[in-house]
Coordinates of C-alpha atoms in Angstrom, one line a residue:
Chain A
M1 CA 108.9 57.1 96.0
N2 CA 110.9 57.3 92.8
L3 CA 109.6 60.6 91.6
S4 CA 111.5 63.4 90.0
N5 CA 113.1 63.0 86.6
S6 CA 111.0 60.7 84.6
D7 CA 107.8 62.2 85.9
L8 CA 109.0 65.7 85.2
E9 CA 110.2 65.1 81.6
M10 CA 106.7 64.2 80.4
Y11 CA 105.7 67.8 80.9
T12 CA 108.8 70.0 80.5
E13 CA 109.3 69.4 76.8
T14 CA 105.7 69.5 75.5
P15 CA 105.8 71.7 72.5
S16 CA 103.5 74.7 72.5
V17 CA 100.7 74.3 69.9
P18 CA 99.3 77.8 69.2
G19 CA 95.5 77.9 69.0
G20 CA 95.1 74.2 69.6
N21 CA 94.1 72.4 72.7
G22 CA 97.8 72.3 73.7
T23 CA 100.0 74.0 76.2
A24 CA 98.7 77.0 78.1
L25 CA 101.9 77.9 79.9
V26 CA 105.5 76.7 80.0
V27 CA 107.8 77.3 82.9
R28 CA 111.5 76.7 82.1
N29 CA 114.2 76.5 84.7
V30 CA 112.8 79.3 86.8
N31 CA 115.1 80.4 89.6
L32 CA 114.4 83.2 91.9
T33 CA 116.6 84.8 94.5
F34 CA 115.5 87.8 96.6
P35 CA 118.3 90.2 97.5
D36 CA 118.9 89.5 101.2
G37 CA 122.3 89.5 102.9
E38 CA 125.4 88.4 101.0
Q39 CA 124.0 85.3 99.4
G40 CA 120.5 86.4 98.8
L41 CA 117.4 84.4 99.6
H42 CA 117.1 81.5 97.2
V43 CA 113.3 81.0 96.9
L44 CA 112.7 79.0 93.7
S45 CA 115.2 76.5 92.4
D46 CA 115.1 75.3 88.8
I47 CA 111.4 74.9 88.4
S48 CA 110.2 73.5 85.1
F49 CA 106.7 72.3 84.1
S50 CA 104.0 73.0 81.6
V51 CA 100.3 73.3 81.9
Q52 CA 97.8 72.1 79.4
T53 CA 94.9 74.2 78.3
E54 CA 91.9 73.9 80.6
E55 CA 93.9 71.9 83.0
F56 CA 93.3 72.4 86.8
V57 CA 96.7 72.3 88.5
C58 CA 97.2 72.7 92.3
I59 CA 100.6 73.8 93.7
L60 CA 101.0 72.2 97.1
G61 CA 103.7 72.8 99.6
P62 CA 104.6 73.7 103.2
S63 CA 104.6 77.3 104.3
G64 CA 107.7 79.1 103.0
S65 CA 108.2 76.8 100.1
G66 CA 107.8 79.7 97.7
K67 CA 104.5 78.6 96.2
S68 CA 102.9 82.0 96.3
T69 CA 106.1 83.5 94.9
L70 CA 105.9 81.0 92.0
L71 CA 102.4 82.0 91.3
R72 CA 103.4 85.7 91.3
V73 CA 106.1 84.8 88.7
L74 CA 103.4 83.1 86.6
A75 CA 101.3 86.2 86.9
G76 CA 104.1 88.4 85.7
L77 CA 104.1 90.3 89.0
L78 CA 107.6 89.1 89.7
A79 CA 110.4 88.5 87.2
P80 CA 112.5 85.3 87.7
T81 CA 116.2 85.7 88.3
Q82 CA 116.8 83.0 85.8
G83 CA 114.7 81.0 83.4
E84 CA 111.5 82.1 81.8
V85 CA 107.7 81.7 81.7
V86 CA 106.4 81.2 78.2
Y87 CA 102.9 82.2 77.4
Q88 CA 101.6 81.8 73.8
G89 CA 105.1 81.2 72.5
R90 CA 106.5 84.3 74.1
E91 CA 108.4 85.1 77.2
L92 CA 106.1 86.6 79.8
Q93 CA 107.2 90.2 80.5
G94 CA 104.6 91.5 83.0
P95 CA 101.0 91.1 84.0
R96 CA 98.6 90.3 81.2
R97 CA 94.9 90.6 80.9
E98 CA 94.6 87.0 79.8
I99 CA 96.0 85.9 83.1
G100 CA 93.6 86.5 86.0
F101 CA 94.8 86.6 89.6
V102 CA 92.9 85.9 92.8
F103 CA 94.8 87.0 95.9
Q104 CA 95.0 85.4 99.3
K105 CA 93.0 88.2 100.7
A106 CA 89.9 89.2 98.7
N107 CA 91.4 92.6 98.1
L108 CA 88.2 94.4 97.5
M109 CA 88.0 98.1 97.4
P110 CA 85.9 99.0 100.5
W111 CA 84.4 102.0 98.9
R112 CA 83.0 100.1 95.9
T113 CA 79.9 98.0 95.9
V114 CA 80.1 94.3 94.9
L115 CA 79.1 95.1 91.3
E116 CA 81.6 98.1 91.1
N117 CA 84.4 95.8 92.4
I118 CA 83.6 93.3 89.7
T119 CA 83.5 96.0 86.9
L120 CA 86.8 97.6 88.1
P121 CA 89.0 95.7 85.6
L122 CA 86.6 96.7 82.7
E123 CA 86.5 100.3 83.8
L124 CA 90.3 100.4 83.7
Q125 CA 90.0 99.2 80.1
H126 CA 87.5 102.0 79.3
I127 CA 84.8 99.5 78.5
P128 CA 81.4 101.3 78.4
N129 CA 79.5 101.0 81.7
S130 CA 76.4 99.3 80.3
N131 CA 78.5 96.5 78.8
A132 CA 80.6 96.2 81.9
E133 CA 77.6 95.9 84.1
L134 CA 76.0 93.3 81.9
Q135 CA 79.1 91.1 82.1
A136 CA 79.5 91.7 85.8
Q137 CA 75.8 90.8 86.4
E138 CA 76.3 87.5 84.7
L139 CA 79.3 86.8 86.9
V140 CA 77.4 87.8 90.0
N141 CA 74.9 85.1 89.2
L142 CA 77.6 82.6 88.4
V143 CA 79.3 83.0 91.8
G144 CA 76.0 83.1 93.5
L145 CA 75.8 86.6 94.8
D146 CA 72.4 87.6 93.4
S147 CA 70.8 90.4 95.4
F148 CA 74.2 91.5 96.9
E149 CA 75.2 93.6 93.9
D150 CA 74.8 96.9 95.8
S151 CA 76.3 95.7 99.1
L152 CA 79.5 97.1 100.3
P153 CA 82.4 94.7 101.2
R154 CA 82.0 95.4 104.9
D155 CA 78.6 93.7 104.8
L156 CA 80.0 90.5 103.2
S157 CA 81.3 87.3 104.9
G158 CA 84.8 86.1 104.1
G159 CA 83.5 83.5 101.7
M160 CA 81.3 86.0 99.9
E161 CA 84.3 88.4 99.6
Q162 CA 86.3 85.7 97.8
R163 CA 83.4 85.0 95.5
V164 CA 83.5 88.7 94.5
A165 CA 87.3 88.4 94.0
I166 CA 86.8 85.3 91.8
A167 CA 84.1 87.1 89.7
R168 CA 86.4 90.1 89.4
A169 CA 89.2 87.9 88.1
L170 CA 86.9 86.3 85.6
V171 CA 85.4 89.5 84.2
Y172 CA 88.2 89.9 81.7
D173 CA 87.4 86.4 80.5
P174 CA 91.0 85.4 81.0
R175 CA 92.4 82.2 79.6
I176 CA 94.4 81.4 82.7
L177 CA 93.2 81.9 86.3
L178 CA 95.8 82.0 89.0
L179 CA 94.6 81.5 92.6
D180 CA 96.8 82.2 95.6
E181 CA 95.4 80.2 98.5
P182 CA 92.0 81.9 97.9
F183 CA 90.3 80.0 100.7
G184 CA 93.1 80.1 103.2
A185 CA 91.3 82.5 105.6
L186 CA 88.0 80.7 105.5
D187 CA 86.7 78.1 108.1
A188 CA 86.8 74.5 107.1
L189 CA 83.2 74.1 106.1
T190 CA 83.0 77.3 104.0
R191 CA 86.3 76.3 102.5
E192 CA 84.9 72.9 101.3
R193 CA 81.8 74.6 99.9
M194 CA 83.9 77.2 98.1
G195 CA 86.0 74.4 96.6
S196 CA 82.9 72.8 95.1
E197 CA 81.8 76.2 93.9
L198 CA 85.1 76.8 92.2
L199 CA 84.8 73.4 90.4
R200 CA 81.3 74.4 89.3
I201 CA 82.6 77.7 88.0
W202 CA 85.5 76.1 86.3
Q203 CA 83.2 73.6 84.6
A204 CA 81.0 76.4 83.4
R205 CA 83.8 78.7 82.1
R206 CA 86.6 76.2 81.2
K207 CA 89.7 78.0 82.2
T208 CA 93.2 76.8 82.7
V209 CA 93.6 77.1 86.5
L210 CA 96.7 77.1 88.7
M211 CA 95.9 77.2 92.4
V212 CA 98.3 77.4 95.3
T213 CA 97.2 75.7 98.5
H214 CA 98.6 74.0 101.5
A215 CA 95.5 71.8 102.0
I216 CA 96.0 68.3 100.7
P217 CA 92.3 67.2 100.4
E218 CA 91.5 70.5 98.7
S219 CA 94.1 69.9 96.0
V220 CA 93.0 66.3 95.5
F221 CA 89.4 67.3 95.2
L222 CA 90.0 70.1 92.7
A223 CA 93.0 69.3 90.6
D224 CA 93.8 67.3 87.5
R225 CA 97.4 67.4 88.6
V226 CA 99.2 68.4 91.7
L227 CA 102.7 69.8 91.9
V228 CA 104.4 69.4 95.3
L229 CA 107.1 72.0 96.2
S230 CA 109.9 71.3 98.6
P231 CA 110.8 73.7 101.5
R232 CA 112.9 76.6 100.5
P233 CA 114.5 76.8 98.0
G234 CA 111.3 75.4 96.4
K235 CA 111.8 72.6 93.9
I236 CA 109.2 70.4 92.3
R237 CA 109.3 67.2 94.4
L238 CA 106.4 65.5 92.8
D239 CA 104.2 66.0 89.7
M240 CA 101.3 63.7 90.0
S241 CA 98.0 63.5 88.1
V242 CA 94.9 63.0 90.0
D243 CA 92.9 60.3 88.3
L244 CA 89.6 60.8 89.9
P245 CA 86.6 61.0 87.5
R246 CA 84.8 64.2 86.8
P247 CA 82.5 65.8 87.6
R248 CA 83.6 65.4 91.2
E249 CA 81.0 65.1 93.9
D250 CA 81.4 66.1 97.6
G251 CA 81.0 62.4 98.5
M252 CA 84.3 61.6 96.7
R253 CA 86.3 63.2 99.5
Y254 CA 85.6 60.1 101.6
T255 CA 86.5 57.3 99.1
V256 CA 89.5 55.0 99.3
E257 CA 91.0 56.3 96.1
F258 CA 90.8 59.8 97.4
G259 CA 92.6 58.8 100.6
E260 CA 95.3 57.0 98.7
I261 CA 96.2 60.0 96.6
A262 CA 96.1 62.3 99.6
K263 CA 98.5 59.8 101.4
R264 CA 101.0 59.9 98.5
L265 CA 100.9 63.7 98.5
R266 CA 101.4 63.8 102.2
A267 CA 104.4 61.6 102.0
A268 CA 105.9 63.7 99.2
I269 CA 105.6 66.9 101.3
G270 CA 107.6 65.1 104.0
Chain B
M1 CA 51.4 100.3 106.9
D2 CA 53.5 103.0 105.4
L3 CA 52.3 105.5 107.9
I4 CA 53.3 103.2 110.7
N5 CA 56.7 102.7 109.2
T6 CA 57.4 106.4 108.7
R7 CA 56.4 107.0 112.3
K8 CA 58.7 104.2 113.4
I9 CA 61.5 105.7 111.4
A10 CA 60.8 109.2 112.7
L11 CA 60.7 107.9 116.2
A12 CA 64.0 106.0 115.7
S13 CA 65.8 109.1 114.3
H14 CA 64.4 111.1 117.3
Q15 CA 65.9 108.6 119.7
R16 CA 69.1 108.5 117.8
L17 CA 69.4 112.3 118.0
W18 CA 68.9 112.0 121.8
R19 CA 71.5 109.3 122.1
R20 CA 74.0 111.4 120.1
G21 CA 73.4 114.2 122.5
V22 CA 72.3 116.7 119.8
Y23 CA 69.9 118.3 122.2
L24 CA 72.7 118.9 124.6
V25 CA 74.3 121.6 122.4
P26 CA 71.6 124.3 122.7
I27 CA 71.2 123.5 126.4
S28 CA 74.9 124.0 127.0
V29 CA 75.0 127.2 124.9
G30 CA 71.9 128.6 126.7
L31 CA 73.4 127.8 130.1
A32 CA 76.7 129.5 129.2
I33 CA 74.8 132.7 128.1
L34 CA 72.8 132.6 131.3
I35 CA 75.9 132.4 133.5
W36 CA 77.6 135.2 131.4
H37 CA 74.5 137.3 131.9
L38 CA 74.5 136.8 135.6
I39 CA 78.2 137.6 136.0
A40 CA 77.8 140.8 133.9
R41 CA 74.6 141.8 135.8
Y42 CA 75.8 141.1 139.4
G43 CA 79.6 141.1 139.0
G44 CA 79.9 144.8 139.1
F45 CA 82.1 145.0 136.0
P46 CA 81.8 148.1 133.7
A47 CA 80.6 147.4 130.2
F48 CA 84.0 148.0 128.6
I49 CA 85.4 145.2 130.7
L50 CA 82.5 142.7 130.4
P51 CA 79.5 143.7 128.2
S52 CA 76.3 141.8 128.9
P53 CA 75.0 139.4 126.3
A54 CA 72.2 141.8 125.5
L55 CA 74.6 144.6 124.8
V56 CA 76.7 142.4 122.6
W57 CA 73.5 141.4 120.7
T58 CA 72.5 145.0 120.1
R59 CA 76.1 145.9 119.0
F60 CA 75.9 142.9 116.7
L61 CA 72.6 144.2 115.1
R62 CA 74.1 147.7 114.7
A63 CA 77.2 146.4 113.0
L64 CA 75.1 144.2 110.8
L65 CA 72.7 147.0 109.8
D66 CA 75.3 149.6 109.0
G67 CA 77.0 147.0 106.7
R68 CA 80.4 147.1 108.5
L69 CA 80.2 143.5 109.8
A70 CA 79.3 142.0 106.4
Y71 CA 82.2 143.9 104.8
H72 CA 84.8 142.7 107.3
I73 CA 83.4 139.1 107.2
A74 CA 83.7 139.1 103.4
V75 CA 87.3 140.3 103.7
T76 CA 88.4 137.7 106.2
L77 CA 86.4 134.9 104.5
G78 CA 88.1 135.8 101.2
E79 CA 91.5 135.5 102.8
V80 CA 90.6 132.3 104.5
L81 CA 89.2 130.6 101.4
A82 CA 92.0 131.8 99.2
G83 CA 94.5 130.7 101.8
L84 CA 92.9 127.3 102.1
A85 CA 92.9 126.9 98.3
L86 CA 96.6 127.8 98.1
G87 CA 97.6 125.8 101.2
I88 CA 95.7 122.7 100.1
T89 CA 97.0 122.8 96.6
A90 CA 100.6 123.2 97.7
A91 CA 100.3 120.6 100.5
T92 CA 98.7 117.9 98.4
T93 CA 101.1 118.3 95.5
L94 CA 104.2 118.2 97.7
G95 CA 102.6 115.5 99.9
Y96 CA 102.1 113.3 96.9
L97 CA 105.7 113.7 95.8
L98 CA 107.0 113.1 99.4
A99 CA 104.8 110.0 99.8
K100 CA 106.3 108.6 96.6
S101 CA 109.9 109.3 97.3
E102 CA 111.5 108.7 100.7
T103 CA 114.8 110.3 99.4
F104 CA 112.9 113.5 98.7
E105 CA 111.2 113.3 102.0
R106 CA 114.4 113.0 103.9
F107 CA 115.8 115.8 101.9
L108 CA 113.0 118.2 102.8
A109 CA 112.0 116.9 106.2
P110 CA 114.3 119.3 108.2
Y111 CA 112.8 122.4 106.6
I112 CA 109.2 121.2 107.0
V113 CA 109.7 120.3 110.7
A114 CA 111.6 123.6 111.3
S115 CA 108.9 125.6 109.7
Q116 CA 106.5 124.1 112.2
S117 CA 108.6 125.0 115.2
I118 CA 108.3 128.7 114.4
P119 CA 105.0 130.2 115.6
I120 CA 103.0 131.7 112.8
V121 CA 102.9 135.0 114.7
A122 CA 106.7 135.3 114.4
I123 CA 106.7 134.8 110.6
A124 CA 103.6 137.0 110.0
P125 CA 105.4 140.4 110.3
L126 CA 108.0 139.2 107.9
L127 CA 105.4 138.3 105.3
V128 CA 103.7 141.6 105.8
I129 CA 107.0 143.4 105.3
W130 CA 107.7 141.5 102.1
F131 CA 104.3 141.4 100.5
G132 CA 102.6 144.5 101.9
P133 CA 99.6 144.9 104.2
G134 CA 97.1 143.8 101.4
L135 CA 95.3 140.6 100.7
F136 CA 98.2 138.6 99.5
S137 CA 100.2 138.5 102.8
K138 CA 97.1 137.3 104.7
V139 CA 96.5 134.6 102.1
L140 CA 100.1 133.5 102.5
I141 CA 99.8 133.3 106.2
C142 CA 96.6 131.2 106.0
A143 CA 98.2 129.0 103.4
L144 CA 101.2 128.4 105.6
I145 CA 99.2 127.4 108.7
V146 CA 97.0 125.1 106.6
F147 CA 99.9 123.6 104.8
F148 CA 101.4 121.4 107.5
P149 CA 98.4 119.3 108.7
V150 CA 97.2 118.8 105.2
L151 CA 100.7 117.8 104.1
I152 CA 101.2 115.3 106.8
N153 CA 97.8 113.7 106.4
T154 CA 98.3 113.5 102.6
I155 CA 101.5 111.6 103.2
V156 CA 100.1 109.3 105.8
G157 CA 97.0 108.7 103.7
L158 CA 98.9 107.8 100.6
R159 CA 101.4 105.6 102.6
S160 CA 98.5 103.7 104.1
V161 CA 97.3 102.5 100.8
P162 CA 97.4 98.7 101.2
D163 CA 100.2 97.0 99.2
E164 CA 97.9 94.2 98.2
L165 CA 95.6 96.7 96.4
R166 CA 98.6 98.1 94.7
D167 CA 99.4 94.6 93.5
L168 CA 95.8 94.2 92.3
M169 CA 96.1 97.4 90.3
R170 CA 99.4 96.2 88.8
S171 CA 97.9 92.8 87.9
L172 CA 95.0 94.7 86.2
Q173 CA 97.6 96.7 84.3
A174 CA 96.4 100.0 85.5
T175 CA 98.3 103.1 84.5
S176 CA 99.8 105.2 87.2
W177 CA 97.1 107.8 86.6
Q178 CA 94.4 105.1 87.1
T179 CA 96.1 103.9 90.2
F180 CA 96.0 107.4 91.5
Q181 CA 92.4 107.9 90.5
Y182 CA 90.9 104.6 91.4
L183 CA 93.0 103.6 94.4
E184 CA 95.2 106.3 95.9
V185 CA 92.6 109.1 96.1
P186 CA 89.7 107.1 97.6
S187 CA 92.1 105.2 99.9
A188 CA 93.8 108.3 101.2
L189 CA 90.7 110.4 101.4
P190 CA 89.6 109.6 105.1
V191 CA 93.0 110.6 106.5
F192 CA 93.3 113.6 104.1
L193 CA 89.9 115.0 105.1
G194 CA 90.9 114.6 108.8
G195 CA 93.8 117.0 108.0
L196 CA 91.6 119.3 106.1
R197 CA 89.2 119.5 109.2
I198 CA 92.1 120.8 111.3
G199 CA 93.4 123.0 108.4
A200 CA 90.0 124.7 108.0
T201 CA 89.9 126.0 111.5
L202 CA 93.5 126.9 111.5
A203 CA 93.0 129.0 108.4
V204 CA 90.7 131.4 110.4
I205 CA 93.4 131.8 113.0
G206 CA 95.9 132.5 110.2
A207 CA 93.7 135.3 108.7
V208 CA 93.3 137.0 112.1
V209 CA 97.0 136.8 112.9
G210 CA 97.7 138.4 109.6
E211 CA 95.2 141.2 110.2
F212 CA 96.6 141.9 113.6
V213 CA 100.0 142.4 112.2
G214 CA 99.0 144.9 109.6
A215 CA 95.7 145.5 107.9
D216 CA 92.9 148.1 107.4
R217 CA 90.0 145.7 107.1
G218 CA 88.8 142.2 108.2
L219 CA 87.5 140.8 111.5
G220 CA 91.0 140.9 113.1
F221 CA 91.2 144.6 112.2
L222 CA 87.7 145.1 113.7
I223 CA 89.0 143.6 117.0
N224 CA 91.9 146.0 117.0
I225 CA 89.5 148.9 116.4
G226 CA 87.1 147.8 119.1
R227 CA 90.0 147.5 121.6
G228 CA 91.3 151.0 120.7
Q229 CA 87.9 152.5 121.3
Y230 CA 87.0 150.5 124.4
D231 CA 84.1 149.2 122.3
T232 CA 84.4 145.8 124.0
A233 CA 81.0 144.7 122.8
L234 CA 82.4 145.0 119.2
V235 CA 85.4 142.8 120.2
F236 CA 82.9 140.2 121.4
V237 CA 80.9 140.5 118.2
A238 CA 84.0 140.0 116.1
I239 CA 85.1 137.0 118.2
F240 CA 81.8 135.3 117.9
T241 CA 81.7 135.9 114.2
L242 CA 85.1 134.2 113.9
V243 CA 83.9 131.3 115.9
G244 CA 80.9 131.0 113.7
M245 CA 83.1 131.1 110.6
A246 CA 85.4 128.4 111.9
L247 CA 82.5 126.2 112.9
T248 CA 80.9 126.7 109.5
L249 CA 84.1 125.7 107.7
Y250 CA 84.5 122.7 110.0
G251 CA 80.9 121.7 109.5
L252 CA 81.4 121.9 105.7
V253 CA 84.4 119.5 105.9
V254 CA 82.4 117.2 108.1
L255 CA 79.6 117.3 105.5
I256 CA 82.0 116.5 102.7
E257 CA 83.3 113.6 104.9
T258 CA 79.9 112.1 105.5
R259 CA 79.0 112.4 101.8
L260 CA 82.3 110.9 100.5
L261 CA 83.0 108.4 103.2
S262 CA 79.6 106.9 103.6
W263 CA 81.2 103.5 102.8
Q264 CA 83.0 103.7 106.1
Q265 CA 80.1 104.1 108.4
R266 CA 78.2 101.1 109.7
P267 CA 74.4 101.2 109.1
D268 CA 73.7 101.5 112.9
D269 CA 76.7 103.5 113.9
S270 CA 74.6 105.9 115.9
G271 CA 75.2 104.6 119.4

């Protein structure tokens, strides 16, 4: 288990190539301390990595390892205490439209229909209704919610709600999609199905994806690369690429290779 | 096929009304009038103590036909509506500021709570002294009584906006006006309308209190006149009119609620 330094360096110093098929996001020496007591609560410790364009990265770690916090930093919702997140050659200063975010909870507005929830980001940008609805309708089809356009969130199952949330995050056509344990509240079977769905959507839309999860098989099945965080303060313990062929089929979850990778990840979590 | 469906729906809504007990209201009212009639008829009370329902009805028709009732209704209703408008405007504006700033809330909380511990009847004379016996003092009294429930419910409604949805709006780079318009208003609306429902009925009380203290018109004034002349039937007429007014206002708020909050009700929420 000789992990850290050599593995990490491969990624940390990749130069950003503007416009090319290069780096989508660079995280440099990010530290985060929440004000709490005298010392403060040290949540993220010296985190550095970079993500390639169209790469699917999973961030894996035990509860309380700060993985959701890290994702919020990447979204620009939280500013790091030290270090920086570089997006398109510039330090990230706050939320950006090119970075879509899917929350742990679907976070739909209960008074808006499925279609209205998906068009919300466009409405906030004053994009004309007819255009917005056209785009939203396309996404409704993509996430498989046809004929539910006019339903209210209260009539949807948990899995369907998350589909709406994903469609809403995609409606801006962001370059980067951040997902914070989006399937955490779903039952195991729905969760597996949503994972396959997400892969299908990712293959159709080709985004850079960073997804936080605590489910090892989910991360192996979805990701090109998995980052394992240690318990608080979160550090990167392991940065491992998942060399399983794509497109991935559900059957792959039961192969020996899959099991081997899962085992290594499990050992890294400790 | 269509006919059968319509009939089914008609039948279903009929049953729903039964289950909701809608038919119980006229039955209950009818029964109350009957008991009142029997007491007035056989209780041996003179008409200036307890007029019979029939007497009140004829008094009502007379007041209606000579135009007095309509005039006093218009006066009181005007006070109530103006008071509601003023009270709601002040309460929502201040409520929004208080919900946003806890410092501000702590700074003003003692005055707001203190203002509630003084009965409105105690303040009313003061307001009439300061602002005269005209329309304005009544509007102020109405506004004051409406203010508190609307204020509290505005604060509670705004504070109950989920943090996650605030994060969502932030990640979508919404302006604070957009957050207000798209998130805070619809999210706070159910609680706010609950406060308005209470406020609407209280406003009627406010107007009458104001008219009792000093006025030469309005339904509260009419009650005073009726009492002075031992025209008890007229007092009853005024009281029932006030009840009708309060119920109508209440019903209007409920109507607004069902229209704006349809997303809250389940499709078969009838049972």
